[in-house]
PDB file of C-alpha atoms and ligand atoms in Angstrom:
ATOM      1  CA  MET A 108     -15.343 -10.982 -11.867  1.00  0.00           C
ATOM      2  CA  SER A 109     -18.955 -10.320 -10.866  1.00  0.00           C
ATOM      3  CA  GLU A 110     -20.727  -7.207 -12.116  1.00  0.00           C
ATOM      4  CA  ARG A 111     -20.906  -5.964  -8.544  1.00  0.00           C
ATOM      5  CA  ALA A 112     -17.214  -6.462  -7.807  1.00  0.00           C
ATOM      6  CA  LEU A 113     -15.272  -3.648  -6.222  1.00  0.00           C
ATOM      7  CA  ARG A 114     -11.923  -2.927  -7.769  1.00  0.00           C
ATOM      8  CA  LEU A 115      -9.053  -3.232  -5.292  1.00  0.00           C
ATOM      9  CA  GLY A 116      -5.882  -1.388  -6.251  1.00  0.00           C
ATOM     10  CA  VAL A 117      -2.924  -3.131  -4.605  1.00  0.00           C
ATOM     11  CA  ILE A 118      -0.143  -0.535  -4.478  1.00  0.00           C
ATOM     12  CA  VAL A 119       3.356  -2.024  -4.279  1.00  0.00           C
ATOM     13  CA  GLY A 120       5.250   0.739  -2.449  1.00  0.00           C
ATOM     14  CA  SER A 121       8.851  -0.467  -2.609  1.00  0.00           C
ATOM     15  CA  THR A 122      10.816   0.095  -5.791  1.00  0.00           C
ATOM     16  CA  ARG A 123      14.160  -0.983  -4.313  1.00  0.00           C
ATOM     17  CA  GLU A 124      16.294  -3.307  -6.456  1.00  0.00           C
ATOM     18  CA  GLY A 125      16.229  -6.706  -4.792  1.00  0.00           C
ATOM     19  CA  ARG A 126      13.108  -5.754  -2.846  1.00  0.00           C
ATOM     20  CA  TYR A 127      11.066  -8.242  -0.872  1.00  0.00           C
ATOM     21  CA  GLY A 128       7.878  -6.249  -1.402  1.00  0.00           C
ATOM     22  CA  ARG A 129       6.702  -8.101  -4.471  1.00  0.00           C
ATOM     23  CA  THR A 130       6.638 -11.390  -2.542  1.00  0.00           C
ATOM     24  CA  VAL A 131       4.340  -9.796   0.023  1.00  0.00           C
ATOM     25  CA  ALA A 132       2.189  -8.119  -2.628  1.00  0.00           C
ATOM     26  CA  ASP A 133       1.824 -11.215  -4.821  1.00  0.00           C
ATOM     27  CA  TRP A 134       0.686 -13.307  -1.877  1.00  0.00           C
ATOM     28  CA  PHE A 135      -1.837 -10.655  -0.798  1.00  0.00           C
ATOM     29  CA  ALA A 136      -3.145 -10.054  -4.321  1.00  0.00           C
ATOM     30  CA  ASP A 137      -3.687 -13.801  -4.826  1.00  0.00           C
ATOM     31  CA  LEU A 138      -5.645 -13.952  -1.588  1.00  0.00           C
ATOM     32  CA  ALA A 139      -7.695 -10.898  -2.555  1.00  0.00           C
ATOM     33  CA  ARG A 140      -8.575 -12.487  -5.910  1.00  0.00           C
ATOM     34  CA  GLN A 141     -10.333 -15.242  -3.992  1.00  0.00           C
ATOM     35  CA  HIS A 142     -12.650 -12.693  -2.367  1.00  0.00           C
ATOM     36  CA  PRO A 143     -16.002 -12.833  -4.179  1.00  0.00           C
ATOM     37  CA  GLU A 144     -16.523  -9.079  -4.052  1.00  0.00           C
ATOM     38  CA  LEU A 145     -13.122  -7.946  -5.301  1.00  0.00           C
ATOM     39  CA  ASP A 146     -11.488  -7.488  -8.662  1.00  0.00           C
ATOM     40  CA  VAL A 147      -7.747  -6.887  -8.187  1.00  0.00           C
ATOM     41  CA  ASP A 148      -5.345  -4.550  -9.998  1.00  0.00           C
ATOM     42  CA  VAL A 149      -1.717  -4.731  -8.842  1.00  0.00           C
ATOM     43  CA  ILE A 150      -0.189  -1.274  -9.277  1.00  0.00           C
ATOM     44  CA  ASP A 151       3.546  -1.802  -8.902  1.00  0.00           C
ATOM     45  CA  LEU A 152       5.385   1.497  -8.534  1.00  0.00           C
ATOM     46  CA  ALA A 153       8.545  -0.128  -9.878  1.00  0.00           C
ATOM     47  CA  GLU A 154       6.711  -0.737 -13.152  1.00  0.00           C
ATOM     48  CA  SER A 155       4.657   2.456 -13.326  1.00  0.00           C
ATOM     49  CA  ARG A 156       7.428   4.508 -14.951  1.00  0.00           C
ATOM     50  CA  LEU A 157       6.480   7.602 -12.974  1.00  0.00           C
ATOM     51  CA  PRO A 158       8.763  10.568 -13.737  1.00  0.00           C
ATOM     52  CA  PRO A 159      11.669  11.256 -11.326  1.00  0.00           C
ATOM     53  CA  VAL A 160      10.248  14.688 -10.424  1.00  0.00           C
ATOM     54  CA  HIS A 161       6.701  16.067 -10.466  1.00  0.00           C
ATOM     55  CA  PRO A 162       6.456  17.372 -14.041  1.00  0.00           C
ATOM     56  CA  ALA A 163       4.755  20.609 -15.031  1.00  0.00           C
ATOM     57  CA  GLN A 164       2.791  18.672 -17.632  1.00  0.00           C
ATOM     58  CA  ASP A 165       1.406  15.168 -17.420  1.00  0.00           C
ATOM     59  CA  THR A 166       3.322  12.312 -18.973  1.00  0.00           C
ATOM     60  CA  PRO A 167       1.530   9.256 -20.419  1.00  0.00           C
ATOM     61  CA  PRO A 168       2.716   6.970 -17.575  1.00  0.00           C
ATOM     62  CA  LEU A 169       1.497   9.513 -15.043  1.00  0.00           C
ATOM     63  CA  ARG A 170      -1.927   9.625 -16.713  1.00  0.00           C
ATOM     64  CA  GLU A 171      -2.069   5.855 -16.812  1.00  0.00           C
ATOM     65  CA  PHE A 172      -1.164   5.697 -13.127  1.00  0.00           C
ATOM     66  CA  ARG A 173      -3.900   8.170 -12.221  1.00  0.00           C
ATOM     67  CA  ASP A 174      -6.419   6.355 -14.419  1.00  0.00           C
ATOM     68  CA  ARG A 175      -5.719   3.109 -12.603  1.00  0.00           C
ATOM     69  CA  LEU A 176      -6.151   4.839  -9.255  1.00  0.00           C
ATOM     70  CA  ALA A 177      -9.387   6.399 -10.478  1.00  0.00           C
ATOM     71  CA  ALA A 178     -10.683   2.995 -11.565  1.00  0.00           C
ATOM     72  CA  ALA A 179     -10.089   1.535  -8.112  1.00  0.00           C
ATOM     73  CA  ASP A 180     -12.800   1.668  -5.446  1.00  0.00           C
ATOM     74  CA  VAL A 181     -10.570   0.607  -2.555  1.00  0.00           C
ATOM     75  CA  PHE A 182      -6.830   0.335  -1.987  1.00  0.00           C
ATOM     76  CA  ALA A 183      -4.375  -1.880  -0.172  1.00  0.00           C
ATOM     77  CA  VAL A 184      -0.966  -0.283   0.224  1.00  0.00           C
ATOM     78  CA  ILE A 185       1.918  -2.720   0.601  1.00  0.00           C
ATOM     79  CA  THR A 186       4.651  -0.829   2.415  1.00  0.00           C
ATOM     80  CA  PRO A 187       8.008  -1.581   3.993  1.00  0.00           C
ATOM     81  CA  GLU A 188       9.515   0.518   6.742  1.00  0.00           C
ATOM     82  CA  TYR A 189      12.639   2.497   5.922  1.00  0.00           C
ATOM     83  CA  ASN A 190      14.241   4.408   8.815  1.00  0.00           C
ATOM     84  CA  HIS A 191      10.972   4.536  10.782  1.00  0.00           C
ATOM     85  CA  GLY A 192       9.035   5.833   7.800  1.00  0.00           C
ATOM     86  CA  TYR A 193       7.702   4.674   4.465  1.00  0.00           C
ATOM     87  CA  PRO A 194       9.611   4.767   1.161  1.00  0.00           C
ATOM     88  CA  ALA A 195      10.026   7.957  -0.829  1.00  0.00           C
ATOM     89  CA  SER A 196       8.737   6.101  -3.897  1.00  0.00           C
ATOM     90  CA  LEU A 197       5.395   5.704  -2.165  1.00  0.00           C
ATOM     91  CA  LYS A 198       5.141   9.355  -1.119  1.00  0.00           C
ATOM     92  CA  PHE A 199       5.966  10.484  -4.632  1.00  0.00           C
ATOM     93  CA  ALA A 200       3.245   8.242  -6.048  1.00  0.00           C
ATOM     94  CA  ILE A 201       0.680   9.367  -3.481  1.00  0.00           C
ATOM     95  CA  ASP A 202       1.436  13.017  -4.253  1.00  0.00           C
ATOM     96  CA  SER A 203       1.124  12.362  -7.989  1.00  0.00           C
ATOM     97  CA  ALA A 204      -2.650  12.082  -7.699  1.00  0.00           C
ATOM     98  CA  TYR A 205      -5.351  13.922  -5.789  1.00  0.00           C
ATOM     99  CA  GLN A 206      -9.022  13.367  -6.509  1.00  0.00           C
ATOM    100  CA  GLU A 207      -8.288   9.768  -7.443  1.00  0.00           C
ATOM    101  CA  TRP A 208      -7.802   9.021  -3.720  1.00  0.00           C
ATOM    102  CA  HIS A 209     -10.821  10.921  -2.445  1.00  0.00           C
ATOM    103  CA  THR A 210     -13.483   9.139  -0.338  1.00  0.00           C
ATOM    104  CA  LYS A 211     -11.872   5.735  -0.824  1.00  0.00           C
ATOM    105  CA  PRO A 212     -10.937   3.216   1.872  1.00  0.00           C
ATOM    106  CA  VAL A 213      -7.255   2.377   2.243  1.00  0.00           C
ATOM    107  CA  GLY A 214      -5.838  -0.629   4.077  1.00  0.00           C
ATOM    108  CA  PHE A 215      -2.237  -1.556   4.756  1.00  0.00           C
ATOM    109  CA  VAL A 216      -0.057  -4.614   4.527  1.00  0.00           C
ATOM    110  CA  CYS A 217       3.233  -3.626   6.114  1.00  0.00           C
ATOM    111  CA  TYR A 218       6.533  -5.292   6.748  1.00  0.00           C
ATOM    112  CA  GLY A 219      10.019  -4.644   7.959  1.00  0.00           C
ATOM    113  CA  GLY A 220      12.554  -5.690  10.497  1.00  0.00           C
ATOM    114  CA  ILE A 221      11.717  -5.542  14.166  1.00  0.00           C
ATOM    115  CA  SER A 222       8.863  -3.051  13.844  1.00  0.00           C
ATOM    116  CA  GLY A 223       6.986  -4.886  11.107  1.00  0.00           C
ATOM    117  CA  GLY A 224       6.355  -1.640   9.241  1.00  0.00           C
ATOM    118  CA  LEU A 225       3.853  -0.317  11.771  1.00  0.00           C
ATOM    119  CA  ARG A 226       5.539   3.061  12.083  1.00  0.00           C
ATOM    120  CA  ALA A 227       5.336   3.494   8.321  1.00  0.00           C
ATOM    121  CA  VAL A 228       1.601   2.812   8.489  1.00  0.00           C
ATOM    122  CA  GLU A 229       0.978   5.361  11.229  1.00  0.00           C
ATOM    123  CA  GLN A 230       2.616   8.038   9.080  1.00  0.00           C
ATOM    124  CA  LEU A 231       0.623   6.995   6.036  1.00  0.00           C
ATOM    125  CA  ARG A 232      -2.627   7.403   7.970  1.00  0.00           C
ATOM    126  CA  GLN A 233      -1.868  11.129   8.348  1.00  0.00           C
ATOM    127  CA  VAL A 234      -1.076  11.482   4.661  1.00  0.00           C
ATOM    128  CA  PHE A 235      -4.228   9.714   3.483  1.00  0.00           C
ATOM    129  CA  ALA A 236      -6.383  11.776   5.852  1.00  0.00           C
ATOM    130  CA  GLU A 237      -5.227  14.866   3.975  1.00  0.00           C
ATOM    131  CA  LEU A 238      -6.314  13.184   0.750  1.00  0.00           C
ATOM    132  CA  HIS A 239      -9.835  12.636   2.073  1.00  0.00           C
ATOM    133  CA  ALA A 240      -9.261   8.893   2.039  1.00  0.00           C
ATOM    134  CA  VAL A 241     -10.342   6.665   4.907  1.00  0.00           C
ATOM    135  CA  THR A 242      -7.835   4.252   6.386  1.00  0.00           C
ATOM    136  CA  VAL A 243      -9.146   1.070   7.973  1.00  0.00           C
ATOM    137  CA  ARG A 244      -7.983   0.030  11.414  1.00  0.00           C
ATOM    138  CA  ASP A 245      -6.714  -3.508  11.004  1.00  0.00           C
ATOM    139  CA  THR A 246      -3.421  -4.124   9.247  1.00  0.00           C
ATOM    140  CA  VAL A 247      -1.444  -7.180   8.277  1.00  0.00           C
ATOM    141  CA  SER A 248       2.093  -6.802   9.566  1.00  0.00           C
ATOM    142  CA  PHE A 249       5.201  -8.910   9.015  1.00  0.00           C
ATOM    143  CA  HIS A 250       8.018  -8.570  11.532  1.00  0.00           C
ATOM    144  CA  GLY A 251      11.357  -9.873  10.267  1.00  0.00           C
ATOM    145  CA  VAL A 252       9.715 -10.257   6.879  1.00  0.00           C
ATOM    146  CA  HIS A 253      12.579 -12.107   5.230  1.00  0.00           C
ATOM    147  CA  GLU A 254      11.829 -15.100   7.468  1.00  0.00           C
ATOM    148  CA  CYS A 255       8.040 -14.946   7.184  1.00  0.00           C
ATOM    149  CA  PHE A 256       7.397 -16.616   3.807  1.00  0.00           C
ATOM    150  CA  ASP A 257       8.151 -20.115   2.598  1.00  0.00           C
ATOM    151  CA  GLU A 258       9.845 -20.859  -0.720  1.00  0.00           C
ATOM    152  CA  THR A 259       6.487 -20.792  -2.540  1.00  0.00           C
ATOM    153  CA  GLY A 260       5.713 -17.281  -1.291  1.00  0.00           C
ATOM    154  CA  ILE A 261       3.142 -18.299   1.336  1.00  0.00           C
ATOM    155  CA  PRO A 262       3.320 -16.957   4.921  1.00  0.00           C
ATOM    156  CA  LYS A 263       4.573 -19.585   7.351  1.00  0.00           C
ATOM    157  CA  ASP A 264       2.274 -18.334  10.131  1.00  0.00           C
ATOM    158  CA  ASN A 265      -1.152 -19.960   9.718  1.00  0.00           C
ATOM    159  CA  ALA A 266      -2.842 -17.025  11.449  1.00  0.00           C
ATOM    160  CA  VAL A 267      -1.944 -14.591   8.675  1.00  0.00           C
ATOM    161  CA  PRO A 268      -4.716 -15.471   6.157  1.00  0.00           C
ATOM    162  CA  ALA A 269      -7.364 -14.779   8.805  1.00  0.00           C
ATOM    163  CA  ALA A 270      -5.844 -11.359   9.513  1.00  0.00           C
ATOM    164  CA  ALA A 271      -5.772 -10.614   5.794  1.00  0.00           C
ATOM    165  CA  LYS A 272      -9.425 -11.666   5.467  1.00  0.00           C
ATOM    166  CA  VAL A 273     -10.371  -9.177   8.197  1.00  0.00           C
ATOM    167  CA  LEU A 274      -8.578  -6.433   6.289  1.00  0.00           C
ATOM    168  CA  LEU A 275     -10.248  -7.352   2.989  1.00  0.00           C
ATOM    169  CA  ASP A 276     -13.684  -7.518   4.632  1.00  0.00           C
ATOM    170  CA  GLN A 277     -13.134  -4.082   6.172  1.00  0.00           C
ATOM    171  CA  LEU A 278     -12.228  -2.657   2.789  1.00  0.00           C
ATOM    172  CA  VAL A 279     -15.351  -4.153   1.227  1.00  0.00           C
ATOM    173  CA  TRP A 280     -17.476  -2.807   4.089  1.00  0.00           C
TER     174      TRP A 280
HETATM  175  C1  FMN B  48      17.014   2.005   3.841  1.00  0.00           C
HETATM  176  C2  FMN B  48      16.394   0.973   4.743  1.00  0.00           C
HETATM  177  C3  FMN B  48      15.931   1.353   5.990  1.00  0.00           C
HETATM  178  C4  FMN B  48      15.319   0.420   6.824  1.00  0.00           C
HETATM  179  N1  FMN B  48      14.809   0.835   8.030  1.00  0.00           N
HETATM  180  C5  FMN B  48      14.073  -0.027   8.771  1.00  0.00           C
HETATM  181  C6  FMN B  48      13.414   0.436   9.950  1.00  0.00           C
HETATM  182  O1  FMN B  48      13.490   1.576  10.335  1.00  0.00           O
HETATM  183  N2  FMN B  48      12.666  -0.451  10.647  1.00  0.00           N
HETATM  184  C7  FMN B  48      12.536  -1.771  10.258  1.00  0.00           C
HETATM  185  O2  FMN B  48      11.845  -2.515  10.940  1.00  0.00           O
HETATM  186  N3  FMN B  48      13.144  -2.224   9.125  1.00  0.00           N
HETATM  187  C8  FMN B  48      13.903  -1.391   8.383  1.00  0.00           C
HETATM  188  N4  FMN B  48      14.505  -1.818   7.220  1.00  0.00           N
HETATM  189  C9  FMN B  48      14.314  -3.214   6.829  1.00  0.00           C
HETATM  190  C10 FMN B  48      13.282  -3.295   5.717  1.00  0.00           C
HETATM  191  O3  FMN B  48      11.991  -2.949   6.147  1.00  0.00           O
HETATM  192  C11 FMN B  48      13.262  -4.669   5.084  1.00  0.00           C
HETATM  193  O4  FMN B  48      14.562  -4.950   4.626  1.00  0.00           O
HETATM  194  C12 FMN B  48      12.306  -4.762   3.926  1.00  0.00           C
HETATM  195  O5  FMN B  48      12.513  -5.972   3.244  1.00  0.00           O
HETATM  196  C13 FMN B  48      12.463  -3.623   2.942  1.00  0.00           C
HETATM  197  O6  FMN B  48      11.458  -3.697   1.951  1.00  0.00           O
HETATM  198  P1  FMN B  48      11.814  -4.039   0.418  1.00  0.00           P
HETATM  199  O7  FMN B  48      12.697  -5.250   0.471  1.00  0.00           O
HETATM  200  O8  FMN B  48      10.484  -4.357  -0.218  1.00  0.00           O
HETATM  201  O9  FMN B  48      12.465  -2.838  -0.145  1.00  0.00           O
HETATM  202  C14 FMN B  48      15.159  -0.917   6.396  1.00  0.00           C
HETATM  203  C15 FMN B  48      15.653  -1.284   5.120  1.00  0.00           C
HETATM  204  C16 FMN B  48      16.242  -0.352   4.312  1.00  0.00           C
HETATM  205  C17 FMN B  48      16.707  -0.763   2.934  1.00  0.00           C
END
């Protein structure tokens, strides 16, 4: 990591048992690690041990989660689409912090069935605007995600890395 590296927080939004989201996130995080200006922290909501309800007093996992958000300069949110929206686990995590999101760029890698997660992203743009975060235009989207990756976890479509590079460059900008 160079001294001038920006820290990219890669938020894994799905916590569903048997989820596909970690395949998508691991591929994207590996690609991001190759970017000379980025230092990557994968923040997996399934591992963050956030409380089931918003507690009146902070818990240690909640503090750790916020600290990791605070340490990040930019974010990439990896989100599936559930019933034309994004997962409740992601909303709960977003609402568990406030200033940690402020003034930071947020990009999206989305996936799903026929819609490729794009409707989830459009909703997330509204939420992040309220948090004084700035969403970047270009997204990486996987339609029919379960067919999009080979057995080594690499996207089968050769055009995908270029789209991801655009997203990463926008975040760095
Ligand atoms: C509860 C539920 C609702 C879903 N709704 C949609 C949907 O509205 N649009 C879509 O394209 N895919 C939908 N899907 C398909 C998921 O996006 C796809 O299965 C994806 O792998 C889910 O992410 P995950 O495996 O990381 O949890 C839905 C899946 C689940 C489990």
